[in-house]
Amino acid sequence: INLSCPHLHWHYFVLQVPRGQLQYLPLREHLLLIPGPVFGSKDNFHGLAIFLDTYPNDETTERVFPYVSVMVNNGSLSYDHSKDGRWTELAGCTADFRNRDHDTFLAVRYSRGRLTVMTDLEDKNEWKNCIDITGVRLPTGYYFGASAGTGDLSDNHDIISMKLFQLMVEHTPEEENIDWTKIEPSVNFLKSPKDNVDDPTGNFRSGPLTGWRVFLLLLCALLGIIVCAVVGAVVFQKRQERNKRFY
């Protein structure tokens, strides 16, 4: 997907790959988007959503806005606006796409379970990595859509174009036997996205230290203090012995 937006001033913006029968209604040759509370679209959706957010609702956040994030939903998750979707966010980055005097671009690539998002904000024809996660499973037969929402203030915004390209990849025999139209959107994570906390750079770092992590940290600190004390005592004793030799 190539997104060109010379006037990105809105509160929220979202690109979605939702399930057609729940998120859209067929309207002759066109599709009618069902409005909702999540960036102008439906909550508890099925599919992939990429959020471009320019305003932090969570005053305690350390994120630097504007901020780009992704979310995969099988209909069981609700987007929390008060926390800017932090608890359901898979990955994200800071992207200063606002108030640019030239076109800005967003590239989304999904191939064999790997989802990457890149930006070109400087008008230099150079892509900058934003998001790169693996283990993403998305069904076929979904639709592409875009929606936007704002608070009390309003801005003008334009989507100049959305370009779609099909990637040709080789599938394993196991993958060939899968009916991709019937799988549920999911992500195979070693840890829950809820373990992530904000970083001023827009990246993720490990979650709060709790339980055994705190114990290990205190144990290492205690051992470090003991080692330093022993080394200091040995050094002090040797100096004392050296001084006695001169008297």
PDB file of N, CA and C in Angstrom, residues 48-53 61-72 79 84-97 106 115-119 128-134 189 191 193 196-205:
ATOM      1  N   LEU A  48      -6.797  -6.622  10.175  1.00  0.00           N
ATOM      2  CA  LEU A  48      -5.619  -5.820  10.500  1.00  0.00           C
ATOM      3  C   LEU A  48      -5.968  -4.341  10.432  1.00  0.00           C
ATOM      4  N   ALA A  49      -5.482  -3.565  11.392  1.00  0.00           N
ATOM      5  CA  ALA A  49      -5.672  -2.118  11.387  1.00  0.00           C
ATOM      6  C   ALA A  49      -4.326  -1.442  11.609  1.00  0.00           C
ATOM      7  N   ILE A  50      -4.077  -0.389  10.839  1.00  0.00           N
ATOM      8  CA  ILE A  50      -2.871   0.421  10.990  1.00  0.00           C
ATOM      9  C   ILE A  50      -3.323   1.824  11.359  1.00  0.00           C
ATOM     10  N   PHE A  51      -2.955   2.269  12.555  1.00  0.00           N
ATOM     11  CA  PHE A  51      -3.415   3.555  13.077  1.00  0.00           C
ATOM     12  C   PHE A  51      -2.339   4.627  12.925  1.00  0.00           C
ATOM     13  N   LEU A  52      -2.744   5.783  12.423  1.00  0.00           N
ATOM     14  CA  LEU A  52      -1.890   6.969  12.382  1.00  0.00           C
ATOM     15  C   LEU A  52      -2.523   8.001  13.303  1.00  0.00           C
ATOM     16  N   ASP A  53      -1.956   8.156  14.471  1.00  0.00           N
ATOM     17  CA  ASP A  53      -2.556   8.977  15.527  1.00  0.00           C
ATOM     18  C   ASP A  53      -1.692  10.208  15.763  1.00  0.00           C
ATOM     19  N   THR A  61       1.507   9.021  28.859  1.00  0.00           N
ATOM     20  CA  THR A  61       2.302   8.285  27.887  1.00  0.00           C
ATOM     21  C   THR A  61       3.650   8.949  27.650  1.00  0.00           C
ATOM     22  N   GLU A  62       4.631   8.116  27.314  1.00  0.00           N
ATOM     23  CA  GLU A  62       5.946   8.616  26.943  1.00  0.00           C
ATOM     24  C   GLU A  62       6.139   8.595  25.435  1.00  0.00           C
ATOM     25  N   ARG A  63       5.127   8.171  24.726  1.00  0.00           N
ATOM     26  CA  ARG A  63       5.228   8.150  23.268  1.00  0.00           C
ATOM     27  C   ARG A  63       5.357   9.549  22.704  1.00  0.00           C
ATOM     28  N   VAL A  64       6.019   9.634  21.568  1.00  0.00           N
ATOM     29  CA  VAL A  64       6.135  10.893  20.847  1.00  0.00           C
ATOM     30  C   VAL A  64       5.177  10.827  19.656  1.00  0.00           C
ATOM     31  N   PHE A  65       4.238  11.743  19.611  1.00  0.00           N
ATOM     32  CA  PHE A  65       3.238  11.766  18.548  1.00  0.00           C
ATOM     33  C   PHE A  65       3.638  12.783  17.481  1.00  0.00           C
ATOM     34  N   PRO A  66       3.191  12.551  16.234  1.00  0.00           N
ATOM     35  CA  PRO A  66       2.329  11.515  15.694  1.00  0.00           C
ATOM     36  C   PRO A  66       2.950  10.112  15.827  1.00  0.00           C
ATOM     37  N   TYR A  67       2.052   9.129  15.867  1.00  0.00           N
ATOM     38  CA  TYR A  67       2.464   7.768  16.176  1.00  0.00           C
ATOM     39  C   TYR A  67       1.729   6.786  15.263  1.00  0.00           C
ATOM     40  N   VAL A  68       2.460   5.812  14.736  1.00  0.00           N
ATOM     41  CA  VAL A  68       1.901   4.775  13.866  1.00  0.00           C
ATOM     42  C   VAL A  68       1.920   3.455  14.626  1.00  0.00           C
ATOM     43  N   SER A  69       0.805   2.734  14.647  1.00  0.00           N
ATOM     44  CA  SER A  69       0.743   1.454  15.340  1.00  0.00           C
ATOM     45  C   SER A  69      -0.126   0.479  14.555  1.00  0.00           C
ATOM     46  N   VAL A  70       0.029  -0.814  14.874  1.00  0.00           N
ATOM     47  CA  VAL A  70      -0.753  -1.848  14.200  1.00  0.00           C
ATOM     48  C   VAL A  70      -1.470  -2.706  15.231  1.00  0.00           C
ATOM     49  N   MET A  71      -2.583  -3.257  14.804  1.00  0.00           N
ATOM     50  CA  MET A  71      -3.410  -4.112  15.663  1.00  0.00           C
ATOM     51  C   MET A  71      -4.048  -5.191  14.804  1.00  0.00           C
ATOM     52  N   VAL A  72      -4.008  -6.433  15.271  1.00  0.00           N
ATOM     53  CA  VAL A  72      -4.698  -7.555  14.629  1.00  0.00           C
ATOM     54  C   VAL A  72      -5.810  -8.006  15.563  1.00  0.00           C
ATOM     55  N   TYR A  79     -10.636  -1.610  21.096  1.00  0.00           N
ATOM     56  CA  TYR A  79      -9.619  -0.562  21.079  1.00  0.00           C
ATOM     57  C   TYR A  79      -9.902   0.444  22.192  1.00  0.00           C
ATOM     58  N   ASP A  84      -4.811   5.140  24.009  1.00  0.00           N
ATOM     59  CA  ASP A  84      -4.299   5.200  22.636  1.00  0.00           C
ATOM     60  C   ASP A  84      -3.998   3.813  22.080  1.00  0.00           C
ATOM     61  N   GLY A  85      -4.805   2.826  22.503  1.00  0.00           N
ATOM     62  CA  GLY A  85      -4.661   1.476  21.975  1.00  0.00           C
ATOM     63  C   GLY A  85      -3.415   0.741  22.420  1.00  0.00           C
ATOM     64  N   ARG A  86      -2.816   1.178  23.518  1.00  0.00           N
ATOM     65  CA  ARG A  86      -1.537   0.597  23.944  1.00  0.00           C
ATOM     66  C   ARG A  86      -1.661  -0.890  24.261  1.00  0.00           C
ATOM     67  N   TRP A  87      -2.781  -1.306  24.889  1.00  0.00           N
ATOM     68  CA  TRP A  87      -2.886  -2.694  25.349  1.00  0.00           C
ATOM     69  C   TRP A  87      -3.132  -3.680  24.212  1.00  0.00           C
ATOM     70  N   THR A  88      -3.570  -3.212  23.073  1.00  0.00           N
ATOM     71  CA  THR A  88      -3.803  -4.109  21.939  1.00  0.00           C
ATOM     72  C   THR A  88      -2.827  -3.851  20.794  1.00  0.00           C
ATOM     73  N   GLU A  89      -1.872  -2.990  21.023  1.00  0.00           N
ATOM     74  CA  GLU A  89      -0.897  -2.649  19.981  1.00  0.00           C
ATOM     75  C   GLU A  89       0.173  -3.729  19.874  1.00  0.00           C
ATOM     76  N   LEU A  90       0.460  -4.149  18.645  1.00  0.00           N
ATOM     77  CA  LEU A  90       1.500  -5.144  18.404  1.00  0.00           C
ATOM     78  C   LEU A  90       2.870  -4.510  18.274  1.00  0.00           C
ATOM     79  N   ALA A  91       2.923  -3.366  17.644  1.00  0.00           N
ATOM     80  CA  ALA A  91       4.177  -2.641  17.457  1.00  0.00           C
ATOM     81  C   ALA A  91       3.836  -1.236  16.987  1.00  0.00           C
ATOM     82  N   GLY A  92       4.800  -0.343  17.083  1.00  0.00           N
ATOM     83  CA  GLY A  92       4.545   1.033  16.667  1.00  0.00           C
ATOM     84  C   GLY A  92       5.818   1.839  16.588  1.00  0.00           C
ATOM     85  N   CYS A  93       5.707   3.038  16.042  1.00  0.00           N
ATOM     86  CA  CYS A  93       6.855   3.929  15.949  1.00  0.00           C
ATOM     87  C   CYS A  93       6.373   5.366  15.825  1.00  0.00           C
ATOM     88  N   THR A  94       7.241   6.293  16.170  1.00  0.00           N
ATOM     89  CA  THR A  94       6.966   7.707  15.971  1.00  0.00           C
ATOM     90  C   THR A  94       7.217   8.072  14.515  1.00  0.00           C
ATOM     91  N   ALA A  95       6.305   8.822  13.916  1.00  0.00           N
ATOM     92  CA  ALA A  95       6.445   9.236  12.517  1.00  0.00           C
ATOM     93  C   ALA A  95       5.897  10.658  12.380  1.00  0.00           C
ATOM     94  N   ASP A  96       6.759  11.600  12.131  1.00  0.00           N
ATOM     95  CA  ASP A  96       6.371  13.010  12.074  1.00  0.00           C
ATOM     96  C   ASP A  96       5.819  13.344  10.693  1.00  0.00           C
ATOM     97  N   PHE A  97       4.592  12.895  10.433  1.00  0.00           N
ATOM     98  CA  PHE A  97       3.985  13.095   9.116  1.00  0.00           C
ATOM     99  C   PHE A  97       3.075  14.319   9.063  1.00  0.00           C
ATOM    100  N   LEU A 106       3.286   5.851   3.078  1.00  0.00           N
ATOM    101  CA  LEU A 106       3.287   4.741   4.019  1.00  0.00           C
ATOM    102  C   LEU A 106       3.233   3.451   3.216  1.00  0.00           C
ATOM    103  N   LEU A 115       4.864  -8.933   8.666  1.00  0.00           N
ATOM    104  CA  LEU A 115       4.235  -7.646   8.393  1.00  0.00           C
ATOM    105  C   LEU A 115       5.256  -6.535   8.627  1.00  0.00           C
ATOM    106  N   THR A 116       5.480  -5.724   7.609  1.00  0.00           N
ATOM    107  CA  THR A 116       6.388  -4.588   7.733  1.00  0.00           C
ATOM    108  C   THR A 116       5.667  -3.308   7.332  1.00  0.00           C
ATOM    109  N   VAL A 117       5.996  -2.240   8.038  1.00  0.00           N
ATOM    110  CA  VAL A 117       5.464  -0.916   7.728  1.00  0.00           C
ATOM    111  C   VAL A 117       6.655   0.039   7.622  1.00  0.00           C
ATOM    112  N   MET A 118       6.717   0.771   6.535  1.00  0.00           N
ATOM    113  CA  MET A 118       7.793   1.722   6.309  1.00  0.00           C
ATOM    114  C   MET A 118       7.211   3.080   5.936  1.00  0.00           C
ATOM    115  N   THR A 119       7.976   4.127   6.178  1.00  0.00           N
ATOM    116  CA  THR A 119       7.518   5.485   5.885  1.00  0.00           C
ATOM    117  C   THR A 119       8.540   6.217   5.023  1.00  0.00           C
ATOM    118  N   LYS A 128      12.017   4.369   5.499  1.00  0.00           N
ATOM    119  CA  LYS A 128      12.512   4.218   6.857  1.00  0.00           C
ATOM    120  C   LYS A 128      11.669   3.162   7.566  1.00  0.00           C
ATOM    121  N   ASN A 129      12.330   2.190   8.186  1.00  0.00           N
ATOM    122  CA  ASN A 129      11.620   1.121   8.876  1.00  0.00           C
ATOM    123  C   ASN A 129      10.838   1.671  10.058  1.00  0.00           C
ATOM    124  N   CYS A 130       9.617   1.199  10.200  1.00  0.00           N
ATOM    125  CA  CYS A 130       8.754   1.604  11.300  1.00  0.00           C
ATOM    126  C   CYS A 130       8.331   0.394  12.123  1.00  0.00           C
ATOM    127  N   ILE A 131       7.804  -0.630  11.459  1.00  0.00           N
ATOM    128  CA  ILE A 131       7.292  -1.818  12.141  1.00  0.00           C
ATOM    129  C   ILE A 131       7.738  -3.052  11.386  1.00  0.00           C
ATOM    130  N   ASP A 132       8.163  -4.074  12.103  1.00  0.00           N
ATOM    131  CA  ASP A 132       8.564  -5.338  11.487  1.00  0.00           C
ATOM    132  C   ASP A 132       8.262  -6.452  12.483  1.00  0.00           C
ATOM    133  N   ILE A 133       7.182  -7.194  12.249  1.00  0.00           N
ATOM    134  CA  ILE A 133       6.793  -8.276  13.146  1.00  0.00           C
ATOM    135  C   ILE A 133       6.497  -9.530  12.328  1.00  0.00           C
ATOM    136  N   THR A 134       6.710 -10.674  12.948  1.00  0.00           N
ATOM    137  CA  THR A 134       6.455 -11.948  12.296  1.00  0.00           C
ATOM    138  C   THR A 134       5.358 -12.697  13.053  1.00  0.00           C
ATOM    139  N   PHE A 189       2.798 -14.591  19.331  1.00  0.00           N
ATOM    140  CA  PHE A 189       3.724 -13.783  20.110  1.00  0.00           C
ATOM    141  C   PHE A 189       4.302 -14.615  21.239  1.00  0.00           C
ATOM    142  N   LYS A 191       5.323 -13.156  23.880  1.00  0.00           N
ATOM    143  CA  LYS A 191       4.808 -12.456  25.053  1.00  0.00           C
ATOM    144  C   LYS A 191       3.611 -11.613  24.628  1.00  0.00           C
ATOM    145  N   PRO A 193       1.224  -8.423  24.008  1.00  0.00           N
ATOM    146  CA  PRO A 193       1.439  -6.996  23.766  1.00  0.00           C
ATOM    147  C   PRO A 193       1.235  -6.160  25.019  1.00  0.00           C
ATOM    148  N   ASN A 196       4.200  -4.713  26.895  1.00  0.00           N
ATOM    149  CA  ASN A 196       4.962  -3.606  26.345  1.00  0.00           C
ATOM    150  C   ASN A 196       4.615  -2.301  27.038  1.00  0.00           C
ATOM    151  N   VAL A 197       5.624  -1.459  27.220  1.00  0.00           N
ATOM    152  CA  VAL A 197       5.410  -0.128  27.740  1.00  0.00           C
ATOM    153  C   VAL A 197       6.042   0.860  26.788  1.00  0.00           C
ATOM    154  N   ASP A 198       5.719   2.127  26.989  1.00  0.00           N
ATOM    155  CA  ASP A 198       6.157   3.137  26.052  1.00  0.00           C
ATOM    156  C   ASP A 198       7.635   3.458  26.194  1.00  0.00           C
ATOM    157  N   ASP A 199       8.209   3.890  25.098  1.00  0.00           N
ATOM    158  CA  ASP A 199       9.568   4.375  25.057  1.00  0.00           C
ATOM    159  C   ASP A 199       9.538   5.703  24.323  1.00  0.00           C
ATOM    160  N   PRO A 200      10.281   6.714  24.760  1.00  0.00           N
ATOM    161  CA  PRO A 200      10.221   8.025  24.108  1.00  0.00           C
ATOM    162  C   PRO A 200      10.530   7.987  22.621  1.00  0.00           C
ATOM    163  N   THR A 201      11.277   6.979  22.171  1.00  0.00           N
ATOM    164  CA  THR A 201      11.614   6.889  20.755  1.00  0.00           C
ATOM    165  C   THR A 201      10.483   6.308  19.933  1.00  0.00           C
ATOM    166  N   GLY A 202       9.448   5.792  20.597  1.00  0.00           N
ATOM    167  CA  GLY A 202       8.343   5.178  19.881  1.00  0.00           C
ATOM    168  C   GLY A 202       8.474   3.683  19.775  1.00  0.00           C
ATOM    169  N   ASN A 203       9.575   3.116  20.243  1.00  0.00           N
ATOM    170  CA  ASN A 203       9.768   1.683  20.197  1.00  0.00           C
ATOM    171  C   ASN A 203       9.308   1.054  21.498  1.00  0.00           C
ATOM    172  N   PHE A 204       9.386  -0.262  21.552  1.00  0.00           N
ATOM    173  CA  PHE A 204       8.975  -0.988  22.742  1.00  0.00           C
ATOM    174  C   PHE A 204      10.191  -1.399  23.549  1.00  0.00           C
ATOM    175  N   ARG A 205      10.042  -1.405  24.836  1.00  0.00           N
ATOM    176  CA  ARG A 205      11.014  -2.030  25.710  1.00  0.00           C
ATOM    177  C   ARG A 205      10.249  -2.967  26.631  1.00  0.00           C
TER     178      ARG A 205
END
